Short mmCIF file of C-alpha atoms in Angstrom, two decimals:
data_model
loop_
_atom_site.label_atom_id
_atom_site.label_comp_id
_atom_site.label_asym_id
_atom_site.label_seq_id
_atom_site.Cartn_x
_atom_site.Cartn_y
_atom_site.Cartn_z
CA UNK A 300 35.73 12.69 214.96
CA UNK A 301 36.01 15.90 216.91
CA UNK A 302 38.09 15.89 220.05
CA UNK A 303 38.46 18.10 223.09
CA UNK A 304 39.22 21.75 222.24
CA UNK A 305 38.14 21.03 218.64
CA UNK A 306 41.36 19.16 217.92
CA UNK A 307 41.08 15.97 215.88
CA UNK A 308 41.34 13.02 218.27
CA UNK A 309 39.80 9.94 216.69
CA UNK A 310 40.08 10.95 213.05
CA UNK A 311 41.63 7.88 211.49
CA UNK A 312 42.09 4.17 212.02
CA UNK A 313 45.64 3.76 213.31
CA UNK A 314 47.45 2.57 216.42
CA UNK A 315 47.77 6.01 217.97
CA UNK A 316 44.04 6.65 217.68
CA UNK A 317 43.29 3.18 219.00
CA UNK A 318 45.42 4.08 222.01
CA UNK A 319 43.32 7.21 222.54
CA UNK A 320 40.10 5.19 222.39
CA UNK A 321 41.61 2.74 224.88
CA UNK A 322 42.39 5.60 227.26
CA UNK A 323 38.79 6.83 227.02
CA UNK A 324 37.55 3.31 227.70
CA UNK A 325 39.69 3.23 230.85
CA UNK A 326 38.09 6.48 232.00
CA UNK A 327 34.68 5.11 231.13
CA UNK A 328 35.28 2.03 233.29
CA UNK A 329 35.97 4.28 236.27
CA UNK A 330 32.62 6.04 235.69
CA UNK A 331 30.64 2.78 235.86
CA UNK A 332 29.16 1.25 239.03
CA UNK A 333 32.11 -0.01 241.11
CA UNK A 334 34.26 0.70 238.07
CA UNK A 335 36.99 2.28 240.17
CA UNK A 336 37.65 -1.20 241.57
CA UNK A 337 38.11 -2.74 238.11
CA UNK A 338 41.62 -2.97 236.68
CA UNK A 339 41.53 -2.05 232.96
CA UNK A 340 42.54 -4.95 230.73
CA UNK A 341 45.75 -5.05 228.76
CA UNK A 342 45.31 -4.65 225.01
CA UNK A 343 47.34 -6.66 222.52
CA UNK A 344 47.09 -6.14 218.76
CA UNK A 345 48.46 -8.78 216.43
CA UNK A 346 48.13 -10.59 213.11
CA UNK A 347 47.54 -14.30 212.70
CA UNK A 348 47.12 -16.40 215.83
CA UNK A 349 48.10 -15.44 219.36
CA UNK A 350 48.98 -17.87 222.14
CA UNK A 351 47.16 -17.11 225.39
CA UNK A 352 46.14 -18.79 228.66
CA UNK A 353 42.76 -19.31 226.97
CA UNK A 354 44.32 -21.20 224.08
CA UNK A 355 45.12 -20.00 220.55
CA UNK A 356 43.17 -16.88 219.58
CA UNK A 357 42.69 -15.78 215.98
CA UNK A 358 39.74 -13.38 216.31
CA UNK A 359 39.17 -10.40 218.64
CA UNK A 360 38.60 -11.80 222.13
CA UNK A 361 38.95 -11.12 225.82
CA UNK A 362 40.88 -13.73 227.83
CA UNK A 363 40.19 -13.72 231.60
CA UNK A 364 43.26 -15.91 232.12
CA UNK A 365 45.60 -12.94 231.69
CA UNK A 366 43.00 -10.11 231.71
CA UNK A 367 43.91 -9.16 228.15
CA UNK A 368 41.95 -8.02 225.12
CA UNK A 369 43.38 -9.64 222.00
CA UNK A 370 42.70 -7.73 218.78
CA UNK A 371 43.45 -9.63 215.59
CA UNK A 372 43.61 -7.12 212.77
CA UNK A 373 41.45 -8.77 210.08
CA UNK A 374 38.13 -7.73 211.61
CA UNK A 375 39.32 -4.24 212.49
CA UNK A 376 40.72 -3.61 209.01
CA UNK A 377 37.61 -5.00 207.34
CA UNK A 378 35.32 -2.89 209.53
CA UNK A 379 37.33 0.24 208.85
CA UNK A 380 37.39 -0.33 205.10
CA UNK A 381 33.71 -1.26 204.79
CA UNK A 382 32.14 1.07 207.35
CA UNK A 383 34.60 3.58 208.80
CA UNK A 384 37.10 4.06 211.58
CA UNK A 385 34.67 4.09 214.49
CA UNK A 386 33.32 0.70 213.49
CA UNK A 387 36.80 -0.68 214.17
CA UNK A 388 36.95 0.96 217.59
CA UNK A 389 33.59 -0.56 218.56
CA UNK A 390 35.30 -3.97 218.40
CA UNK A 391 37.62 -2.83 221.20
CA UNK A 392 34.68 -1.44 223.17
CA UNK A 393 32.84 -4.77 222.84
CA UNK A 394 35.80 -6.67 224.27
CA UNK A 395 36.11 -4.14 227.11
CA UNK A 396 32.50 -5.00 227.89
CA UNK A 397 33.50 -8.63 228.36
CA UNK A 398 36.36 -7.56 230.62
CA UNK A 399 34.16 -5.37 232.83
CA UNK A 400 31.31 -7.81 233.39
CA UNK A 401 33.79 -10.64 233.95
CA UNK A 402 35.65 -8.65 236.61
CA UNK A 403 32.31 -7.81 238.22
CA UNK A 404 31.38 -11.52 238.25
CA UNK A 405 28.28 -10.69 236.21
CA UNK A 406 29.13 -12.27 232.86
CA UNK A 407 26.16 -14.27 231.48
CA UNK A 408 26.74 -17.48 229.57
CA UNK A 409 26.77 -17.74 225.78
CA UNK A 410 24.74 -15.37 223.63
CA UNK A 411 23.50 -13.33 226.59
CA UNK A 412 27.09 -12.39 227.42
CA UNK A 413 27.78 -11.30 223.85
CA UNK A 414 24.69 -9.11 223.79
CA UNK A 415 25.73 -7.56 227.10
CA UNK A 416 29.09 -6.67 225.55
CA UNK A 417 27.25 -5.06 222.61
CA UNK A 418 25.14 -3.10 225.10
CA UNK A 419 28.36 -1.96 226.79
CA UNK A 420 29.67 -0.72 223.43
CA UNK A 421 26.47 1.24 222.95
CA UNK A 422 26.76 2.92 226.36
CA UNK A 423 30.40 3.76 225.69
CA UNK A 424 29.42 5.33 222.37
CA UNK A 425 26.92 7.50 224.21
CA UNK A 426 29.64 8.42 226.71
CA UNK A 427 32.02 9.35 223.88
CA UNK A 428 29.34 11.45 222.24
CA UNK A 429 28.67 13.34 225.47
CA UNK A 430 32.40 14.11 225.58
CA UNK A 431 32.07 15.49 222.04
CA UNK A 432 34.47 12.87 220.63
CA UNK A 433 32.29 11.61 217.79
CA UNK A 434 31.70 12.96 214.34
CA UNK A 435 28.59 12.65 212.22
CA UNK A 436 28.05 9.10 211.06
CA UNK A 437 29.97 7.33 213.84
CA UNK A 438 26.85 6.02 215.58
CA UNK A 439 25.62 4.59 212.29
CA UNK A 440 29.00 2.93 211.71
CA UNK A 441 28.79 1.29 215.13
CA UNK A 442 25.22 0.11 214.64
CA UNK A 443 26.00 -1.36 211.23
CA UNK A 444 29.04 -3.15 212.65
CA UNK A 445 27.00 -4.84 215.39
CA UNK A 446 24.41 -5.83 212.78
CA UNK A 447 27.10 -7.17 210.44
CA UNK A 448 28.73 -9.50 212.96
CA UNK A 449 25.48 -11.16 213.99
CA UNK A 450 24.85 -14.77 213.02
CA UNK A 451 22.06 -17.30 212.73
CA UNK A 452 23.97 -20.30 214.10
CA UNK A 453 21.35 -20.94 216.76
CA UNK A 454 22.57 -24.42 217.73
CA UNK A 455 26.26 -23.46 217.89
CA UNK A 456 27.80 -22.84 221.32
CA UNK A 457 29.51 -19.84 219.76
CA UNK A 458 26.23 -18.22 218.65
CA UNK A 459 26.59 -14.50 219.39
CA UNK A 460 23.07 -13.38 218.52
CA UNK A 461 21.29 -12.55 215.30
CA UNK A 462 22.10 -9.32 213.45
CA UNK A 463 18.85 -7.82 214.73
CA UNK A 464 19.54 -8.85 218.35
CA UNK A 465 23.06 -7.46 218.32
CA UNK A 466 22.01 -4.14 216.79
CA UNK A 467 19.18 -3.87 219.32
CA UNK A 468 21.57 -4.53 222.22
CA UNK A 469 23.84 -1.73 221.01
CA UNK A 470 20.83 0.56 220.57
CA UNK A 471 19.64 -0.19 224.11
CA UNK A 472 22.98 0.94 225.48
CA UNK A 473 23.21 4.03 223.34
CA UNK A 474 19.71 5.31 224.08
CA UNK A 475 20.29 5.21 227.83
CA UNK A 476 18.05 2.20 228.53
CA UNK A 477 20.87 0.14 230.06
CA UNK A 478 20.67 -0.55 233.77
CA UNK A 479 23.88 -2.57 233.94
CA UNK A 480 26.15 0.14 232.55
CA UNK A 481 24.67 3.38 233.88
CA UNK A 482 27.59 5.80 234.10
CA UNK A 483 28.17 9.01 235.97
CA UNK A 484 27.83 12.13 233.82
CA UNK A 485 30.79 13.49 231.88
CA UNK A 486 32.35 16.87 232.48
CA UNK A 487 31.86 17.96 228.89
CA UNK A 488 28.38 17.16 227.68
CA UNK A 489 28.06 20.03 225.20
CA UNK A 490 27.80 17.71 222.20
CA UNK A 491 24.47 17.08 220.49
CA UNK A 492 23.39 13.46 220.74
CA UNK A 493 22.83 11.61 217.50
CA UNK A 494 19.75 9.45 217.43
CA UNK A 495 20.60 5.85 216.54
CA UNK A 496 19.70 5.29 212.87
CA UNK A 497 17.46 2.50 211.70
CA UNK A 498 19.25 -0.40 210.08
CA UNK A 499 16.93 -2.42 207.82
CA UNK A 500 16.89 -6.06 208.84
CA UNK A 501 17.14 -7.03 205.18
CA UNK A 502 20.25 -4.95 204.53
CA UNK A 503 23.26 -6.93 203.31
CA UNK A 504 26.13 -7.61 205.68
CA UNK A 505 28.48 -4.66 205.03
CA UNK A 506 31.61 -6.36 206.34
CA UNK A 507 32.94 -9.25 204.22
CA UNK A 508 32.14 -12.37 206.30
CA UNK A 509 35.28 -14.24 205.25
CA UNK A 510 37.51 -11.49 206.57
CA UNK A 511 35.44 -10.43 209.54
CA UNK A 512 34.91 -13.12 212.15
CA UNK A 513 32.73 -12.07 215.04
CA UNK A 514 34.34 -10.83 218.24
CA UNK A 515 34.21 -13.46 220.94
CA UNK A 516 34.79 -14.08 224.63
CA UNK A 517 37.15 -16.83 225.73
CA UNK A 518 36.26 -18.63 228.95
CA UNK A 519 38.97 -19.61 231.45
CA UNK A 520 37.74 -21.44 234.52
CA UNK A 521 39.29 -23.87 237.01
CA UNK A 522 42.27 -24.40 234.76
CA UNK A 523 40.16 -25.68 231.86
CA UNK A 524 40.35 -24.06 228.43
CA UNK A 525 37.06 -23.68 226.57
CA UNK A 526 38.19 -23.45 222.93
CA UNK A 527 36.01 -23.60 219.80
CA UNK A 528 36.61 -26.81 217.87
CA UNK A 529 38.08 -25.09 214.85
CA UNK A 530 40.81 -23.50 216.95
CA UNK A 531 41.99 -26.93 218.04
CA UNK A 532 43.33 -27.55 214.54
CA UNK A 533 45.03 -24.17 214.21
CA UNK A 534 48.80 -24.33 214.78
CA UNK A 535 50.03 -22.37 217.76
CA UNK A 536 51.56 -19.64 215.66
CA UNK A 537 51.40 -15.91 215.53
CA UNK A 538 53.36 -12.97 216.73
CA UNK A 539 51.94 -9.87 218.30
CA UNK A 540 52.96 -6.86 216.27
CA UNK A 541 52.03 -4.16 218.70
CA UNK A 542 51.53 -3.81 222.44
CA UNK A 543 49.21 -0.93 223.24
CA UNK A 544 49.68 -0.81 226.96
CA UNK A 545 53.25 -0.11 227.95
CA UNK A 546 54.93 1.48 230.91
CA UNK A 547 55.72 4.56 228.85
CA UNK A 548 53.20 6.58 226.87
CA UNK A 549 53.09 6.14 223.12
#
């Protein structure tokens, strides 16, 4: 990826670059409708299972109970290895989408909320491109990631949308068709926009499904935890290995 003043900014999947993407997401929030009133979420990266007000979390998720994005590393590492570094950062953007629409009291239930978070990730990708932060191929990485984490579990409460639906939601955001996440223009829009590539609906899932659980949104309402059944049998273990947001800069 090419950063401001032609210095590499998002060139590799690592904690420092993830911090830079997080900072851009914070700026992006402020450019959204009423975004200046939204407090950016905390970001916590860990391995295993994290304990949160929303219950045990073992996949990337946003918890409204403590306004924190939890990033378990398996999905991010798998996305990076299979698709590229920007695919991993899209996971963070997706969870920021949950945080924003939750803080705005506009979060739809179930699949609709997941697709809105994908749309948010698409708009953020457009924003990053207008700031000249992307390199060739990043948009394709993001689109393939959203396609890869789709599912066909129609009768499951945790159904996030089919691969085609999730890729289309991202595409809607990236092409400027989103009404929910219309942002004010960036100061540096000298970059050339990449058109979103076509992803064949019959293409194989590029991210290994066993190592890449779909990002999710944890609900926390009226003191009641809404936790997927499988998480109820997971021991409350896990230790965060890195805290992105600290009082001092990294």
